[in-house]
Coordinates of C-alpha atoms and ligand atoms in Angstrom, one line a residue:
M484 CA 53.6 -40.7 -0.6
K485 CA 56.7 -38.7 -1.0
S486 CA 54.9 -35.4 -0.5
S487 CA 53.2 -36.7 2.7
I488 CA 56.7 -37.6 4.1
I489 CA 57.8 -34.1 3.5
L490 CA 54.6 -32.6 5.0
N491 CA 54.4 -34.9 8.0
F492 CA 58.0 -35.3 9.0
L493 CA 60.4 -33.0 7.2
L494 CA 58.5 -29.8 7.3
P495 CA 57.8 -29.9 11.1
A496 CA 61.4 -30.9 11.7
I497 CA 62.7 -28.0 9.6
V498 CA 60.3 -25.5 11.4
C499 CA 61.4 -26.9 14.8
S500 CA 65.1 -26.7 14.1
T501 CA 64.7 -23.1 12.9
L502 CA 62.8 -22.1 16.0
Y503 CA 64.8 -24.0 18.6
G504 CA 68.1 -24.7 16.8
Q505 CA 69.1 -21.5 15.1
G506 CA 66.4 -18.8 15.5
N507 CA 64.8 -17.6 18.7
Y508 CA 68.0 -17.1 20.5
E509 CA 66.3 -14.7 22.9
K510 CA 64.1 -17.4 24.2
Q511 CA 67.1 -19.8 24.5
R512 CA 68.9 -17.1 26.4
D513 CA 66.0 -16.6 28.8
D514 CA 65.8 -20.3 29.4
M515 CA 69.6 -20.5 30.0
V516 CA 69.3 -17.7 32.6
I517 CA 66.4 -19.4 34.4
H518 CA 67.4 -23.0 34.3
Q519 CA 71.2 -23.0 34.3
I520 CA 72.1 -19.8 36.2
K521 CA 69.3 -18.7 38.6
A522 CA 68.4 -22.3 39.4
R523 CA 72.0 -22.7 40.7
G524 CA 71.8 -19.7 42.9
V525 CA 73.2 -16.8 40.9
N526 CA 71.0 -13.8 41.9
D527 CA 73.0 -10.7 41.2
K528 CA 70.8 -8.5 38.9
N529 CA 73.6 -7.0 36.9
T530 CA 74.9 -10.5 36.1
L531 CA 71.6 -11.9 35.2
N532 CA 70.8 -8.9 32.9
A533 CA 74.1 -9.1 31.2
M534 CA 73.8 -12.8 30.6
K535 CA 70.3 -12.2 29.1
K536 CA 71.6 -9.6 26.7
V537 CA 74.9 -10.9 25.3
P538 CA 74.3 -13.0 22.1
R539 CA 76.5 -16.0 23.0
H540 CA 75.7 -17.6 19.7
L541 CA 77.8 -15.0 18.0
F542 CA 80.8 -15.8 20.1
V543 CA 81.0 -19.5 19.2
P544 CA 82.1 -20.9 15.8
A545 CA 79.2 -21.0 13.3
G546 CA 79.0 -24.8 13.5
Y547 CA 78.2 -24.6 17.2
R548 CA 75.6 -21.9 17.1
S549 CA 72.7 -24.2 17.8
K550 CA 74.6 -25.4 20.9
A551 CA 75.6 -22.0 22.1
Y552 CA 73.0 -21.9 25.0
D553 CA 73.6 -25.5 26.1
D554 CA 74.8 -26.1 29.7
R555 CA 78.4 -26.8 28.7
P556 CA 81.6 -25.3 27.5
L557 CA 82.3 -25.3 23.7
P558 CA 85.4 -25.3 21.6
I559 CA 86.5 -22.0 20.1
G560 CA 89.5 -23.2 18.1
Y561 CA 93.2 -23.4 19.0
G562 CA 92.5 -26.0 21.7
Q563 CA 90.6 -23.3 23.7
T564 CA 87.0 -23.2 25.0
I565 CA 84.3 -20.7 25.9
S566 CA 83.2 -21.5 29.5
Q567 CA 79.9 -23.0 30.4
P568 CA 77.3 -20.2 30.8
Y569 CA 76.9 -20.9 34.5
I570 CA 80.6 -20.6 35.2
V571 CA 80.7 -17.2 33.4
A572 CA 77.8 -16.0 35.4
Y573 CA 79.1 -17.3 38.7
M574 CA 82.5 -15.7 38.2
T575 CA 80.9 -12.4 37.1
E576 CA 78.8 -12.4 40.2
L577 CA 81.8 -13.1 42.4
L578 CA 83.8 -10.2 40.8
K579 CA 81.1 -7.7 42.1
A580 CA 81.9 -5.1 39.5
G581 CA 79.8 -2.0 39.3
A582 CA 79.1 0.9 37.0
E583 CA 82.3 2.6 38.1
S584 CA 84.7 -0.4 38.0
T585 CA 87.7 -0.9 35.9
V586 CA 88.2 -4.6 35.2
L587 CA 90.9 -6.7 33.8
E588 CA 90.3 -10.1 32.2
I589 CA 93.2 -12.5 31.4
G590 CA 92.2 -15.0 28.7
T591 CA 90.0 -13.2 26.2
G592 CA 89.2 -16.3 24.1
S593 CA 86.0 -15.5 22.2
G594 CA 85.4 -12.2 24.0
Y595 CA 82.2 -13.5 25.6
Q596 CA 83.2 -13.0 29.2
A597 CA 84.5 -9.5 28.3
A598 CA 81.1 -8.7 26.6
V599 CA 79.2 -9.8 29.7
L600 CA 81.4 -7.6 31.9
S601 CA 81.1 -4.7 29.4
G602 CA 77.4 -4.4 30.4
I603 CA 78.3 -4.0 34.1
A604 CA 81.7 -2.3 34.4
E605 CA 82.8 1.1 33.2
K606 CA 85.8 -0.2 31.4
V607 CA 87.0 -3.7 30.6
Y608 CA 90.6 -4.5 29.6
T609 CA 91.2 -8.0 28.3
V610 CA 94.5 -9.8 27.4
E611 CA 94.8 -12.9 25.1
I612 CA 98.0 -14.8 24.4
I613 CA 96.9 -16.5 21.1
E614 CA 97.1 -13.8 18.4
E615 CA 94.4 -15.3 16.1
L616 CA 91.9 -15.6 19.0
G617 CA 92.7 -12.1 20.3
L618 CA 92.3 -10.5 16.8
A619 CA 89.1 -12.3 16.1
A620 CA 87.7 -11.3 19.5
K621 CA 88.7 -7.7 19.0
K622 CA 86.9 -7.6 15.6
R623 CA 83.8 -9.4 17.1
L624 CA 83.6 -7.0 20.0
K625 CA 83.9 -4.0 17.7
T626 CA 81.2 -5.3 15.2
L627 CA 78.9 -5.9 18.1
N628 CA 79.5 -2.4 19.4
Y629 CA 81.0 -3.2 22.8
K630 CA 82.7 0.2 23.1
N631 CA 84.2 0.0 26.6
V632 CA 86.3 -3.1 26.0
E633 CA 90.0 -3.1 24.9
V634 CA 91.8 -6.2 23.8
K635 CA 95.6 -6.7 23.9
I636 CA 97.5 -9.6 22.6
A637 CA 100.2 -10.5 25.2
D638 CA 101.1 -12.8 28.0
G639 CA 98.5 -11.9 30.6
Y640 CA 100.9 -13.0 33.4
D641 CA 102.1 -9.4 33.3
G642 CA 98.6 -7.9 33.6
W643 CA 98.2 -4.5 31.9
K644 CA 100.2 -2.1 33.9
E645 CA 99.3 1.1 32.0
H646 CA 95.7 0.7 33.2
A647 CA 96.3 -0.6 36.7
P648 CA 95.1 -0.6 39.4
F649 CA 92.0 -2.6 38.8
D650 CA 88.9 -2.9 40.9
G651 CA 88.5 -6.5 39.7
I652 CA 90.6 -9.1 37.9
I653 CA 89.1 -12.2 36.4
V654 CA 91.4 -15.0 35.0
T655 CA 89.8 -17.5 32.7
A656 CA 92.7 -20.0 32.4
A657 CA 94.0 -22.3 35.1
S658 CA 97.3 -21.3 36.7
E659 CA 99.4 -23.2 39.3
Y660 CA 99.8 -20.0 41.3
I661 CA 98.6 -16.4 41.3
P662 CA 100.8 -14.3 39.0
P663 CA 102.4 -11.7 41.4
P664 CA 102.0 -8.8 38.8
L665 CA 98.2 -9.4 39.0
I666 CA 98.2 -9.1 42.8
E667 CA 100.2 -5.9 42.4
Q668 CA 97.8 -4.5 39.9
L669 CA 94.7 -5.1 42.1
K670 CA 93.4 -2.1 43.8
D671 CA 93.3 -1.9 47.5
G672 CA 89.9 -3.3 48.4
G673 CA 89.7 -5.0 45.0
R674 CA 89.1 -8.7 44.2
M675 CA 90.4 -11.3 41.8
I676 CA 88.6 -14.5 40.6
I677 CA 91.1 -17.1 39.4
P678 CA 91.2 -20.9 38.9
I679 CA 94.2 -22.3 40.7
G680 CA 95.6 -25.8 40.4
S681 CA 97.1 -28.3 38.0
P682 CA 96.1 -27.7 34.4
F683 CA 95.6 -31.5 33.9
N684 CA 93.2 -31.9 36.8
V685 CA 90.3 -30.0 38.4
Q686 CA 91.2 -26.7 39.9
T687 CA 89.9 -24.5 42.7
L688 CA 88.2 -21.3 41.8
M689 CA 89.5 -18.8 44.2
M690 CA 88.4 -15.4 45.3
V691 CA 91.4 -13.2 46.2
T692 CA 90.9 -10.0 48.1
K693 CA 93.5 -7.3 48.8
K694 CA 93.3 -5.0 51.9
G695 CA 96.4 -2.9 52.3
D696 CA 99.3 -5.5 52.3
K697 CA 97.0 -8.3 53.3
I698 CA 96.0 -10.8 50.6
S699 CA 93.2 -13.3 51.5
T700 CA 92.0 -16.2 49.5
K701 CA 88.8 -18.1 49.7
N702 CA 88.1 -21.4 47.9
M703 CA 84.8 -21.1 46.0
M704 CA 84.3 -24.3 43.9
L705 CA 86.0 -26.9 41.8
V706 CA 86.3 -26.1 38.2
R707 CA 88.0 -27.2 35.0
F708 CA 89.7 -24.6 32.9
V709 CA 92.2 -24.7 30.0
P710 CA 95.8 -24.1 31.0
F711 CA 97.3 -20.7 31.6
T712 CA 100.3 -20.7 29.2
R713 CA 103.4 -18.5 29.0
K714 CA 105.1 -16.8 26.1
K715 CA 108.5 -18.4 25.5
Ligands
SAH466 N1 87.1 -16.0 28.6 C1 87.0 -16.7 27.4 C2 87.4 -18.1 27.4 C3 88.7 -18.4 28.0 S1 89.5 -19.8 27.4 C4 85.7 -16.5 26.7 O1 84.8 -15.9 27.3 O2 85.5 -17.0 25.6 C5 91.1 -19.3 28.1 C6 91.8 -18.4 27.2 O3 93.0 -18.0 28.0 C7 92.3 -19.0 26.0 O4 91.9 -18.2 24.9 C8 93.8 -19.0 26.1 O5 94.6 -18.8 24.9 C9 94.0 -17.8 27.1 N2 95.3 -17.8 27.8 C10 96.0 -18.8 28.4 N3 97.1 -18.4 29.0 C11 97.1 -17.0 28.8 C12 98.0 -16.0 29.2 N4 99.2 -16.2 29.9 N5 97.7 -14.7 28.9 C13 96.6 -14.4 28.2 N6 95.7 -15.4 27.8 C14 96.0 -16.6 28.1

């Protein structure tokens, strides 16, 4: 009786959870790209390829690995989250980086968005305000061999002046307004993707473009991000 329970129920359950829960991440990633990202209209080849490649399960805490490819954001500690895969892909597509682009990200978090951009841009600079997260992301990106990404622990409000101007700037925390240093550090003709609005409500994902002295903004969609914080 006991052995038949094991054979009929437990063994298949173990096999299934290995195949679909932990192992077979490549299949989960392909499904994620087809059903969550392409299905919602993201078509940019560079973005889709990068999303197919980056092992998202290695960017979430071990306890969340089996949920890494779910259609949702996940906690990464310190009250922060890794964004839903679709939002990462959508923002990446909007940024329109190419093989010669230098990109700045504010809000490194797990390093996942930076890893996605690493496969598209020439160089990725990313700034994180929480030291523990920044250090962990730096180590993770190094272990996974993302050679064109540099992480700095600082208040991203000030951008990263030494490496400016940037072809693209992507901000992954919600700010009430666009930090002026980020506008200054955007290249003429560059674009910035940033969630703007109250940190306690939904925000508007904005595409900001700079042409000479002219700054234009376009509202893209409603989003919900963790707050952009400042160093006291
Ligand atoms: N892009 C990340 C997720 C971002 S969560 C990923 O792919 O995992 C938002 C991150 O922005 C958090 O880690 C938070 O600590 C950070 N953050 C908030 N305000 C910041 C600031 N002023 N400068 C730099 N990072 C900031």
